[in-house]
XYZ file of C-alpha atoms in Angstrom:
734
model
C -55.376 42.501 -60.321
C -58.016 44.589 -58.622
C -61.777 45.438 -59.178
C -64.277 47.756 -57.576
C -67.344 46.251 -55.897
C -70.140 48.600 -54.879
C -72.285 47.472 -51.993
C -75.776 48.590 -50.896
C -74.261 50.644 -48.121
C -72.391 52.793 -50.596
C -68.911 51.629 -49.382
C -66.215 50.995 -52.019
C -64.404 47.640 -51.614
C -61.197 46.696 -53.482
C -61.412 42.969 -54.244
C -58.474 41.033 -55.728
C -60.294 38.887 -58.232
C -59.589 37.709 -61.672
C -63.204 36.991 -62.740
C -64.102 40.724 -62.804
C -61.804 41.631 -65.652
C -64.719 43.042 -67.615
C -65.677 45.467 -64.849
C -62.016 46.446 -64.670
C -62.068 47.314 -68.376
C -65.236 49.372 -67.983
C -63.714 51.305 -65.095
C -60.646 52.115 -67.123
C -62.660 54.140 -69.701
C -63.392 57.129 -67.573
C -64.533 58.310 -64.228
C -67.992 59.061 -65.663
C -68.491 55.452 -66.535
C -67.847 54.550 -62.863
C -70.523 56.952 -61.684
C -73.048 55.854 -64.316
C -72.499 52.253 -63.496
C -72.888 52.921 -59.817
C -76.110 54.819 -60.304
C -77.550 52.124 -62.549
C -76.696 49.488 -59.957
C -78.332 51.422 -57.164
C -81.426 52.056 -59.286
C -81.839 48.352 -59.844
C -81.429 47.706 -56.136
C -84.002 50.342 -55.422
C -86.613 48.841 -57.672
C -86.255 45.556 -55.887
C -88.142 45.078 -52.642
C -85.865 44.220 -49.713
C -88.465 41.664 -48.722
C -89.338 40.807 -52.269
C -90.604 37.269 -52.481
C -91.084 37.363 -56.166
C -88.327 34.940 -56.737
C -89.785 32.565 -54.168
C -91.921 29.931 -55.810
C -94.465 28.749 -53.286
C -95.917 26.155 -55.584
C -92.713 24.345 -56.329
C -92.191 20.949 -54.912
C -88.765 21.961 -53.654
C -90.132 24.403 -51.149
C -89.801 23.196 -47.628
C -91.832 24.809 -44.910
C -89.223 24.032 -42.317
C -86.777 26.305 -44.049
C -89.354 29.120 -44.073
C -89.864 28.658 -40.364
C -86.157 28.840 -39.750
C -85.905 32.025 -41.871
C -88.789 33.644 -40.044
C -87.386 32.608 -36.677
C -83.988 34.096 -37.545
C -85.622 37.425 -38.557
C -87.635 37.525 -35.397
C -84.407 37.341 -33.373
C -83.173 40.589 -34.965
C -82.957 43.398 -32.424
C -84.809 45.912 -34.617
C -87.644 43.455 -35.283
C -87.866 42.664 -31.589
C -88.024 46.360 -30.769
C -90.718 46.954 -33.413
C -92.850 44.083 -32.216
C -92.429 45.158 -28.639
C -93.554 48.765 -29.303
C -96.384 47.735 -31.633
C -95.031 49.612 -34.701
C -96.860 49.207 -38.015
C -94.604 47.139 -40.224
C -95.737 48.763 -43.417
C -95.092 52.196 -42.075
C -91.780 51.036 -40.683
C -90.875 49.549 -44.053
C -91.544 52.814 -45.819
C -89.455 54.627 -43.258
C -86.588 52.255 -43.882
C -86.928 52.652 -47.633
C -86.868 56.439 -47.304
C -83.737 56.242 -45.203
C -82.055 53.985 -47.742
C -82.831 56.368 -50.530
C -81.331 59.225 -48.546
C -78.215 57.236 -47.870
C -78.058 56.193 -51.529
C -78.145 59.777 -52.710
C -75.438 60.753 -50.260
C -73.317 57.823 -51.356
C -73.681 58.765 -55.013
C -72.536 62.286 -54.239
C -69.521 60.898 -52.420
C -68.662 58.737 -55.418
C -68.946 61.663 -57.799
C -66.888 63.822 -55.471
C -64.108 61.191 -55.245
C -64.223 60.166 -58.915
C -60.903 61.856 -59.713
C -59.174 60.097 -56.852
C -60.631 56.765 -57.876
C -59.453 57.290 -61.464
C -55.976 58.202 -60.175
C -55.970 55.100 -57.980
C -56.864 52.980 -60.983
C -53.983 54.416 -63.008
C -51.550 53.831 -60.176
C -52.726 50.263 -59.828
C -52.236 49.751 -63.550
C -48.675 51.168 -63.348
C -47.922 48.891 -60.391
C -49.177 45.916 -62.337
C -46.768 46.652 -65.181
C -43.870 47.077 -62.791
C -44.731 43.818 -61.033
C -44.912 42.064 -64.409
C -41.394 43.237 -65.262
C -40.116 42.162 -61.801
C -41.772 38.802 -62.254
C -39.959 38.397 -65.526
C -36.640 39.359 -63.976
C -37.148 36.942 -61.042
C -38.054 34.159 -63.414
C -34.822 34.867 -65.313
C -32.863 34.834 -62.039
C -34.504 31.549 -61.043
C -33.496 29.908 -64.280
C -29.942 31.281 -63.897
C -29.734 29.990 -60.314
C -30.926 26.571 -61.410
C -28.158 26.388 -63.982
C -25.586 27.628 -61.410
C -26.741 24.995 -58.870
C -26.261 22.222 -61.372
C -22.795 23.587 -62.194
C -21.919 23.677 -58.462
C -23.011 20.065 -58.033
C -20.882 19.115 -60.989
C -17.887 20.970 -59.537
C -18.426 19.329 -56.128
C -18.456 15.880 -57.685
C -15.298 16.711 -59.599
C -13.651 18.032 -56.379
C -14.483 14.844 -54.398
C -13.141 12.729 -57.188
C -9.934 14.773 -57.431
C -9.509 14.681 -53.618
C -9.847 10.904 -53.588
C -7.290 10.563 -56.381
C -4.934 12.898 -54.474
C -5.224 10.848 -51.279
C -4.629 7.641 -53.148
C -1.570 9.087 -54.812
C -0.227 10.408 -51.510
C -0.747 7.015 -49.837
C 0.988 5.264 -52.683
C 3.764 7.821 -52.631
C 4.250 7.410 -48.855
C 4.471 3.647 -49.115
C 6.694 3.772 -52.139
C 8.907 6.384 -50.469
C 9.216 4.246 -47.345
C 9.864 1.184 -49.436
C 12.572 2.966 -51.390
C 14.131 4.378 -48.213
C 14.188 0.942 -46.614
C 15.579 -0.700 -49.713
C 18.335 1.792 -50.321
C 21.588 1.001 -48.465
C 23.443 4.327 -48.121
C 27.181 4.452 -48.512
C 27.491 5.994 -45.034
C 26.118 2.817 -43.484
C 28.511 0.645 -45.445
C 31.571 2.677 -44.491
C 30.618 2.918 -40.803
C 29.800 -0.793 -40.412
C 33.023 -1.790 -42.165
C 35.485 0.707 -40.731
C 34.255 2.336 -37.503
C 34.966 0.787 -34.058
C 31.956 -0.754 -32.371
C 32.300 1.627 -29.425
C 31.553 4.642 -31.613
C 28.071 6.108 -31.268
C 27.857 6.320 -35.056
C 28.369 2.558 -35.328
C 25.534 1.935 -32.876
C 23.198 4.219 -34.816
C 24.016 2.563 -38.153
C 23.606 -0.842 -36.527
C 20.061 0.119 -35.594
C 19.423 1.149 -39.194
C 20.935 -2.082 -40.506
C 18.746 -4.091 -38.161
C 15.681 -2.281 -39.479
C 16.691 -2.996 -43.082
C 17.275 -6.676 -42.296
C 13.849 -6.960 -40.724
C 12.272 -5.076 -43.635
C 14.000 -7.322 -46.130
C 12.664 -10.390 -44.307
C 9.187 -8.948 -44.419
C 9.450 -8.234 -48.143
C 10.779 -11.711 -48.809
C 7.625 -13.163 -47.296
C 5.604 -11.032 -49.732
C 7.824 -12.158 -52.607
C 8.779 -8.573 -53.492
C 11.214 -8.618 -56.431
C 13.024 -5.462 -55.277
C 14.180 -7.339 -52.176
C 16.624 -9.437 -54.183
C 18.488 -6.283 -55.277
C 19.673 -5.479 -51.729
C 19.720 -8.923 -50.099
C 23.336 -9.630 -50.914
C 24.796 -6.386 -49.550
C 22.589 -6.518 -46.444
C 23.766 -10.066 -45.705
C 27.410 -9.090 -46.062
C 26.955 -6.080 -43.784
C 25.210 -8.312 -41.239
C 28.085 -10.793 -41.268
C 30.619 -8.025 -40.789
C 28.624 -6.454 -37.928
C 28.150 -9.829 -36.187
C 31.875 -10.524 -36.430
C 32.864 -7.189 -34.930
C 30.263 -7.421 -32.152
C 31.281 -10.988 -31.261
C 34.914 -10.009 -30.989
C 34.098 -6.970 -28.829
C 31.833 -8.814 -26.342
C 34.177 -11.790 -26.004
C 37.063 -9.446 -25.243
C 35.028 -7.880 -22.468
C 34.115 -11.298 -21.068
C 37.745 -12.474 -21.190
C 38.767 -9.339 -19.311
C 36.783 -10.662 -16.319
C 39.326 -13.448 -15.935
C 42.260 -11.194 -15.177
C 43.312 -11.327 -11.513
C 42.186 -8.459 -9.280
C 39.768 -7.260 -11.945
C 36.669 -5.355 -10.878
C 34.255 -7.128 -13.194
C 31.546 -4.526 -12.527
C 33.346 -2.074 -14.829
C 33.193 -4.248 -17.971
C 29.640 -5.211 -17.017
C 28.649 -1.567 -17.029
C 30.340 -1.201 -20.415
C 28.343 -4.118 -21.789
C 25.122 -2.579 -20.525
C 25.867 0.530 -22.590
C 25.931 -1.703 -25.674
C 23.086 -4.052 -24.744
C 21.712 -3.630 -28.270
C 24.670 -5.664 -29.580
C 23.331 -8.827 -27.950
C 19.809 -7.977 -29.102
C 21.155 -7.703 -32.666
C 22.920 -11.062 -32.380
C 19.861 -12.729 -30.891
C 17.693 -11.491 -33.738
C 20.107 -12.206 -36.599
C 22.675 -14.795 -35.496
C 21.411 -16.992 -32.650
C 24.423 -19.285 -32.815
C 26.801 -16.447 -31.971
C 24.373 -15.159 -29.311
C 24.345 -18.587 -27.655
C 28.130 -18.774 -27.840
C 28.469 -15.420 -26.070
C 25.874 -16.363 -23.454
C 27.531 -19.706 -22.715
C 30.948 -18.083 -22.521
C 29.648 -15.482 -20.082
C 27.920 -18.100 -17.911
C 31.044 -20.277 -17.782
C 33.344 -17.348 -17.007
C 31.207 -15.739 -14.308
C 30.387 -19.080 -12.685
C 34.089 -19.800 -12.203
C 34.826 -16.250 -11.063
C 32.092 -16.225 -8.406
C 32.943 -19.705 -7.178
C 36.640 -18.906 -6.928
C 36.024 -15.555 -5.244
C 33.580 -16.798 -2.610
C 35.549 -19.953 -1.924
C 38.664 -17.917 -1.235
C 36.732 -15.308 0.749
C 34.963 -17.903 2.916
C 38.238 -19.681 3.658
C 39.917 -16.454 4.709
C 36.994 -15.462 6.916
C 37.283 -18.678 8.909
C 40.825 -17.676 9.868
C 39.534 -14.679 11.820
C 36.864 -16.611 13.730
C 37.090 -17.013 17.503
C 39.137 -20.067 18.387
C 36.948 -20.870 21.392
C 33.684 -22.289 20.081
C 30.855 -24.056 21.855
C 30.903 -27.847 21.876
C 28.339 -30.502 22.681
C 29.238 -30.481 26.407
C 28.831 -26.706 26.683
C 25.193 -26.842 27.764
C 23.169 -24.780 30.194
C 22.750 -27.521 32.769
C 26.376 -28.693 32.790
C 28.329 -27.799 35.911
C 31.490 -25.726 35.577
C 33.546 -28.386 37.354
C 32.595 -31.152 34.911
C 35.524 -33.209 33.664
C 36.056 -34.105 30.047
C 37.648 -37.119 28.486
C 41.417 -37.485 28.156
C 41.366 -36.927 24.414
C 38.783 -34.138 24.400
C 39.602 -30.559 23.589
C 39.895 -28.035 26.396
C 36.567 -26.400 27.173
C 35.788 -22.708 27.031
C 37.279 -20.632 29.776
C 33.723 -19.733 30.846
C 30.586 -21.376 29.575
C 28.601 -18.286 30.538
C 29.857 -16.490 27.391
C 27.997 -19.029 25.251
C 24.654 -17.886 26.665
C 25.389 -14.147 26.823
C 24.353 -11.873 23.966
C 26.420 -8.832 24.909
C 27.266 -6.782 21.808
C 26.592 -9.634 19.420
C 23.106 -8.292 18.711
C 24.683 -5.300 16.950
C 25.100 -7.483 13.868
C 21.320 -7.105 13.316
C 21.310 -3.309 13.453
C 20.640 -1.593 10.086
C 24.075 0.039 10.092
C 25.919 -3.193 10.787
C 23.649 -5.426 8.730
C 24.262 -3.548 5.478
C 27.684 -2.268 6.439
C 30.930 -2.977 4.558
C 32.005 -6.593 4.456
C 34.988 -7.763 6.482
C 38.414 -7.668 4.860
C 40.121 -10.866 6.127
C 43.730 -9.842 5.607
C 43.106 -6.481 7.311
C 41.549 -8.303 10.271
C 44.507 -10.670 10.445
C 46.968 -7.809 10.484
C 45.033 -6.250 13.348
C 44.776 -9.607 15.105
C 40.989 -9.203 15.265
C 38.662 -12.114 15.946
C 34.947 -12.313 15.296
C 32.062 -14.608 16.274
C 30.576 -16.839 13.611
C 27.470 -14.726 13.026
C 29.635 -11.715 12.063
C 31.490 -13.802 9.474
C 28.157 -15.231 8.310
C 26.740 -11.714 7.869
C 29.751 -10.507 5.902
C 29.784 -13.576 3.685
C 26.065 -13.461 2.894
C 25.914 -9.714 2.430
C 28.638 -10.058 -0.207
C 26.546 -12.816 -1.758
C 23.383 -10.706 -1.619
C 25.021 -7.638 -3.145
C 26.700 -9.527 -5.979
C 23.638 -11.672 -6.657
C 21.302 -8.685 -6.911
C 23.671 -6.902 -9.261
C 24.209 -10.030 -11.353
C 20.498 -10.816 -11.621
C 19.688 -7.295 -12.765
C 22.542 -7.410 -15.291
C 21.350 -10.733 -16.721
C 17.767 -9.503 -16.996
C 18.873 -6.327 -18.741
C 21.674 -7.464 -21.023
C 20.400 -10.922 -21.996
C 16.765 -9.749 -22.076
C 15.362 -12.527 -19.895
C 12.629 -12.456 -17.267
C 10.700 -14.769 -14.994
C 11.819 -18.388 -14.886
C 14.261 -17.826 -17.745
C 16.099 -15.203 -15.694
C 16.134 -17.481 -12.640
C 17.493 -20.391 -14.672
C 20.232 -18.238 -16.161
C 21.115 -16.898 -12.701
C 21.262 -20.398 -11.219
C 23.517 -21.575 -14.028
C 25.995 -18.884 -12.922
C 25.554 -18.866 -9.134
C 24.366 -22.422 -8.565
C 27.815 -23.827 -7.856
C 28.606 -20.994 -5.442
C 25.297 -21.359 -3.599
C 25.866 -25.099 -3.299
C 29.286 -24.445 -1.755
C 27.701 -22.027 0.761
C 25.111 -24.603 1.813
C 27.768 -27.281 2.159
C 29.969 -25.053 4.349
C 26.997 -24.112 6.515
C 25.984 -27.743 6.949
C 29.554 -28.570 7.988
C 29.569 -25.825 10.605
C 26.148 -26.766 11.968
C 26.997 -30.454 12.246
C 29.489 -29.605 14.983
C 28.137 -26.234 16.170
C 26.451 -25.792 19.538
C 26.376 -22.002 19.818
C 22.605 -21.510 19.861
C 22.815 -17.695 19.956
C 25.073 -17.677 16.878
C 22.643 -19.951 15.029
C 19.660 -17.818 16.055
C 21.430 -14.635 14.947
C 22.188 -16.271 11.596
C 18.493 -17.098 11.234
C 17.522 -13.476 11.764
C 20.281 -12.261 9.453
C 18.773 -14.409 6.709
C 15.248 -13.165 7.499
C 16.413 -9.571 7.136
C 18.404 -10.281 3.976
C 15.345 -11.966 2.491
C 13.344 -8.803 3.193
C 16.055 -6.711 1.501
C 16.003 -8.807 -1.681
C 12.202 -8.630 -1.726
C 12.423 -4.834 -1.419
C 14.888 -4.759 -4.321
C 12.492 -6.958 -6.307
C 15.152 -9.626 -6.869
C 13.709 -13.159 -6.465
C 16.960 -14.890 -7.455
C 17.933 -15.909 -3.892
C 14.493 -16.849 -2.555
C 15.082 -20.592 -2.799
C 18.558 -20.238 -1.324
C 17.206 -18.343 1.697
C 14.681 -21.105 2.261
C 17.399 -23.747 2.017
C 19.560 -21.924 4.571
C 16.643 -21.564 6.991
C 15.862 -25.263 6.594
C 19.379 -25.949 7.867
C 19.411 -23.352 10.659
C 15.993 -23.836 12.282
C 16.304 -27.577 13.041
C 19.810 -27.070 14.435
C 18.680 -24.228 16.690
C 15.746 -26.270 17.980
C 18.029 -29.248 18.572
C 20.521 -27.190 20.612
C 17.678 -25.631 22.605
C 16.187 -29.030 23.331
C 19.615 -30.269 24.415
C 19.843 -27.386 26.896
C 16.348 -28.121 28.171
C 17.262 -31.760 28.664
C 20.523 -30.818 30.393
C 18.642 -28.750 32.981
C 16.055 -31.470 33.425
C 18.812 -34.021 34.129
C 20.796 -31.800 36.484
C 21.457 -33.330 39.907
C 21.640 -30.570 42.578
C 23.891 -32.713 44.763
C 26.565 -32.758 42.072
C 26.764 -28.992 41.703
C 29.173 -28.388 44.545
C 28.751 -26.313 47.702
C 25.314 -24.840 48.353
C 25.103 -21.065 48.314
C 22.126 -18.703 48.673
C 23.514 -16.409 45.990
C 22.184 -16.646 42.374
C 23.201 -19.913 40.752
C 25.317 -19.867 37.596
C 22.797 -22.092 35.796
C 19.977 -19.619 36.425
C 22.254 -16.820 35.268
C 22.960 -18.748 32.078
C 19.241 -19.165 31.556
C 18.521 -15.479 32.244
C 21.195 -14.298 29.799
C 20.154 -16.793 27.151
C 16.398 -16.240 27.491
C 16.723 -12.451 27.373
C 18.940 -12.752 24.289
C 16.489 -14.977 22.411
C 13.434 -12.953 23.448
C 14.986 -9.643 22.367
C 16.129 -11.059 19.010
C 12.799 -12.792 18.409
C 10.751 -9.592 18.775
C 11.288 -8.437 15.182
C 10.386 -11.731 13.491
C 8.399 -13.698 16.127
C 8.466 -17.473 15.827
C 5.915 -19.561 17.668
C 8.118 -22.646 17.844
C 10.837 -20.579 19.527
C 8.363 -19.232 22.075
C 7.191 -22.768 22.836
C 10.732 -24.003 23.422
C 11.496 -20.984 25.622
C 8.396 -21.787 27.639
C 9.617 -25.360 28.164
C 13.044 -24.055 29.138
C 11.485 -21.663 31.682
C 9.499 -24.489 33.290
C 12.622 -26.611 33.639
C 14.567 -23.708 35.148
C 11.790 -23.018 37.658
C 11.807 -26.697 38.629
C 15.596 -26.616 38.908
C 15.497 -23.617 41.234
C 12.946 -25.362 43.450
C 15.092 -28.521 43.533
C 18.141 -26.484 44.476
C 16.199 -24.602 47.175
C 15.056 -27.896 48.650
C 18.681 -28.738 49.410
C 18.804 -26.010 52.077
C 17.784 -27.185 55.561
C 15.933 -24.007 56.677
C 12.971 -22.389 55.033
C 14.628 -19.011 55.471
C 17.671 -20.035 53.400
C 15.386 -21.600 50.831
C 13.490 -18.316 50.444
C 16.704 -16.305 50.234
C 17.965 -18.596 47.468
C 14.684 -18.405 45.562
C 14.429 -14.605 45.887
C 18.051 -14.078 44.824
C 17.618 -16.249 41.744
C 14.212 -14.867 40.770
C 15.455 -11.311 41.223
C 18.589 -11.930 39.176
C 16.670 -13.592 36.331
C 14.061 -10.835 36.339
C 16.700 -8.095 36.274
C 18.543 -9.660 33.349
C 15.332 -10.290 31.394
C 14.070 -6.736 31.859
C 17.273 -5.333 30.346
C 16.324 -6.710 26.921
C 12.842 -8.214 26.977
C 9.615 -6.235 27.023
C 7.938 -5.653 30.393
C 4.828 -7.522 29.233
C 6.654 -10.604 27.972
C 5.600 -13.968 29.330
C 8.975 -14.616 30.972
C 9.043 -11.262 32.813
C 5.484 -11.568 34.086
C 6.070 -15.142 35.285
C 9.153 -14.306 37.349
C 7.561 -11.142 38.739
C 4.739 -13.203 40.206
C 7.151 -15.779 41.646
C 9.380 -13.074 43.151
C 6.423 -11.255 44.733
C 5.070 -14.441 46.315
C 8.426 -15.551 47.737
C 9.246 -12.018 48.956
C 6.001 -11.824 50.891
C 6.668 -15.204 52.444
C 10.208 -14.148 53.386
C 8.931 -10.975 55.066
C 6.663 -13.089 57.244
C 9.611 -15.357 57.939
C 11.960 -12.602 59.183
C 9.253 -10.863 61.252
C 8.366 -14.057 63.059
C 11.390 -14.405 65.453
C 11.307 -10.933 67.044
C 7.608 -10.166 66.648
C 6.012 -13.583 66.259
C 4.063 -13.371 69.557
C 2.418 -10.081 68.646
C 1.708 -11.208 65.070
C 0.112 -14.451 66.316
C -2.010 -12.530 68.838
C -3.183 -10.059 66.174
C -4.131 -12.792 63.723
C -5.910 -14.762 66.472
C -7.773 -11.695 67.719
C -8.851 -10.601 64.223
C -10.195 -14.088 63.537
C -12.224 -14.050 66.806
C -13.453 -10.518 66.073
C -14.893 -11.646 62.761
C -16.746 -14.405 64.622
C -17.757 -12.110 67.510
C -15.906 -14.261 70.060
C -13.246 -11.825 71.240
C -14.285 -12.356 74.869
C -12.387 -15.654 74.814
C -9.176 -13.602 75.194
C -10.511 -11.552 78.078
C -8.326 -13.361 80.598
C -5.061 -12.919 78.588
C -4.083 -9.657 80.275
C -0.698 -11.024 81.344
C 0.058 -12.126 77.795
C -0.966 -8.743 76.419
C 1.137 -6.898 78.965
C 4.170 -9.021 78.062
C 3.645 -8.363 74.332
C 3.247 -4.590 74.804
C 6.316 -4.197 76.995
C 8.385 -6.651 74.955
C 7.724 -4.726 71.729
C 8.438 -1.374 73.348
C 11.760 -2.560 74.738
C 13.145 -4.554 71.804
C 11.613 -3.302 68.549
C 14.461 -0.907 67.664
C 17.161 -3.495 68.229
C 15.150 -6.143 66.396
C 14.605 -3.885 63.371
C 18.296 -3.035 63.236
C 19.350 -6.682 63.394
C 16.725 -7.598 60.813
C 17.936 -4.904 58.403
C 21.553 -5.969 58.672
C 20.619 -9.590 58.199
C 18.561 -8.824 55.077
C 21.309 -6.743 53.504
C 23.812 -9.524 54.077
C 21.492 -12.152 52.615
C 20.748 -10.555 49.238
C 23.308 -9.754 46.581
C 21.135 -7.099 45.011
C 21.126 -4.148 47.424
C 18.133 -2.668 45.668
C 16.199 -5.865 46.204
C 17.352 -6.020 49.853
C 16.201 -2.450 50.420
C 12.840 -3.281 48.913
C 12.486 -6.287 51.210
C 13.367 -4.212 54.296
C 10.812 -1.577 53.318
C 8.227 -4.263 52.845
C 9.069 -5.815 56.218
C 8.849 -2.484 58.045
C 5.574 -1.663 56.318
C 4.189 -5.043 57.290
C 5.410 -4.523 60.887
C 3.570 -1.195 61.123
C 0.428 -2.822 59.758
C 0.634 -5.566 62.395
C 1.230 -3.011 65.164
C -1.703 -0.973 63.856
C -3.773 -4.130 64.071
C -2.485 -4.635 67.625
C -3.679 -1.124 68.491
C -7.043 -1.811 66.953
C -7.525 -5.040 68.880
C -6.620 -3.466 72.233
C -9.024 -0.605 71.563
C -11.930 -3.045 71.718
C -14.256 -3.022 74.772
C -12.919 -6.365 75.905
C -9.435 -4.965 76.599
C -10.353 -1.515 77.880
C -9.399 -2.532 81.442
C -5.890 -3.687 80.480
C -3.423 -1.357 82.180
C -0.657 -1.995 79.618
C -2.664 -0.180 76.966
C -1.150 3.040 78.205
C 2.318 1.740 77.383
C 1.560 1.293 73.659
C 3.822 3.299 71.378
C 2.057 6.001 69.411
C 1.578 4.737 65.876
C 2.685 7.983 64.237
C 5.764 8.108 66.464
C 6.546 4.512 65.506
C 6.328 5.359 61.793
C 8.726 8.254 62.260
C 11.193 6.066 64.164
C 10.912 3.252 61.612
C 11.849 5.607 58.758
C 15.167 6.240 60.524
C 16.023 2.584 60.043
C 15.233 2.657 56.327
C 18.441 1.934 54.374
C 19.390 4.219 51.510
C 20.847 2.523 48.418
């Protein structure tokens, strides 16, 4: 609602107020009433003094002078008042001027109101029309609000009904699902009955229906625990179907197991068939443990006998293709070839050296040979082939490894066992066979002295153990350990026997002395290189220790043998020949940085250097002694002591010039005759000639000193470069 408020300034203000309803009514009468009212209002304002203090009661107790001061102070701050006071204007005159101006403005304002009276009346009518329209809209909106309130309540009601219906639907669906599953599990279809009763167990349909039957049996057991009455309706037919299925499965599996017993049967084929129907045993284990145990026991008994019979026959046939010549307790490294045996003893090997030689025997450890096909005894007999023990051992144990891995995996899969249960089941089948293997091995080792064969068997087992670990088959772990516990002590015993045999060797009983390599050192070289090369893949500290002891005894033996020669020269030739031979053999198989190779290299170098000095001494000993003596005096600064040896120097210079070529030639021929290894002999000659040139260079150096400048024979010295050229002509080429 709107009203018109007329101010002193003559400006019309539209004020939304409810309290001025009466003025609104007056304005609605006519435009004249507006003008009259405005003029009356202005007249009243005119009659009142702007600074009229008539209403101010100065005698009242409520008057406070402080408020008057504040009012006066506020008026004094007015800009017009300040300007008037500043210019000294008369306030009364100024008041009249203001009043005149107000009257003028009032008259102008009244004219404006009269002039705009029609517009104001029109505005009032429009406002009235708008008010009526707004009242109708307010009524409509109120109606809409009430309708919306009712709709909202209806929506809430519908939502509550929807939630309730949704909950009931879910509950019904859940109940329906469970009831449907229950009914499906309880119902035994005719197809299942006909298949279980009539179809062969090998049919895929039988296997599928057996799965369904197993599910129904389990479901019936579960319902029986809940005391569900519907379970009793199907229990009888389910039990009869179970009995029929168990009977057919038992008959089928036992037939497969009995088929293993037929001669020349490849039992892997029926095993693979059983694996296709592994669910049969699972069904028996879950529903008829007595029958499951019967089948398991029958399988264990059958396979145990089969494996034992097979490996016993195979091991016996393998022994028939073994070498007839085997090492015996007298075939040791330190035993002389001419040793006699007792009257009742067996004839010895044709050559004991073959016992200590590896040759091609190491091939049994190569990946191709190690996992190659096993030996066929009757084929080997037809071809009149013979094999060393380690080859038979490899074939026998690879057959064991292959069958054991396959058997262990079959047991774990078909009989659903793992861990210790699987190991126990495996041992119940293979235990008798493994015991027979250990017994046969112990029998061989009790009378076996072929240390290389034993060591090869050790490394065969170490590699087979790695293969089973790679295949993740722990079934043979304890067997491998048992075999190694038999092999290691025997190998160490044989090695210690060889060490002791060398230690006890009497050089005087070994026949005629010879500077060539001794057969005992050759045995050692062949044996040591064989063990070192085999031991590189799986190093064993105990083996290295025993080899070190053996090397010490061999070195002592060589020194004892060398001491039997009367001359130092022959002793050195014997030592160099033996060291060179042992080093050459070792370097064929052992690594260059092995302890054995490094040890003999140092010994050979030391003895070679000593031998070079030994062979240079006869033809050139005088010159060498003079050079060494002179160099010693030069270091002390006492070379003048030899100042009077001009005759000696002259003899040395002329003697060397006249005989050095012949002496070098004789020396070269002698060296080549003394050493069996031409390459080693050539190396020694080169070393001797190099040493000779160094001595002659030293001879030149000594005679160039001031002390010997007056010696006339200095001019007869051979030019050093010329000597080197001539010496090269005597260098042998091999």
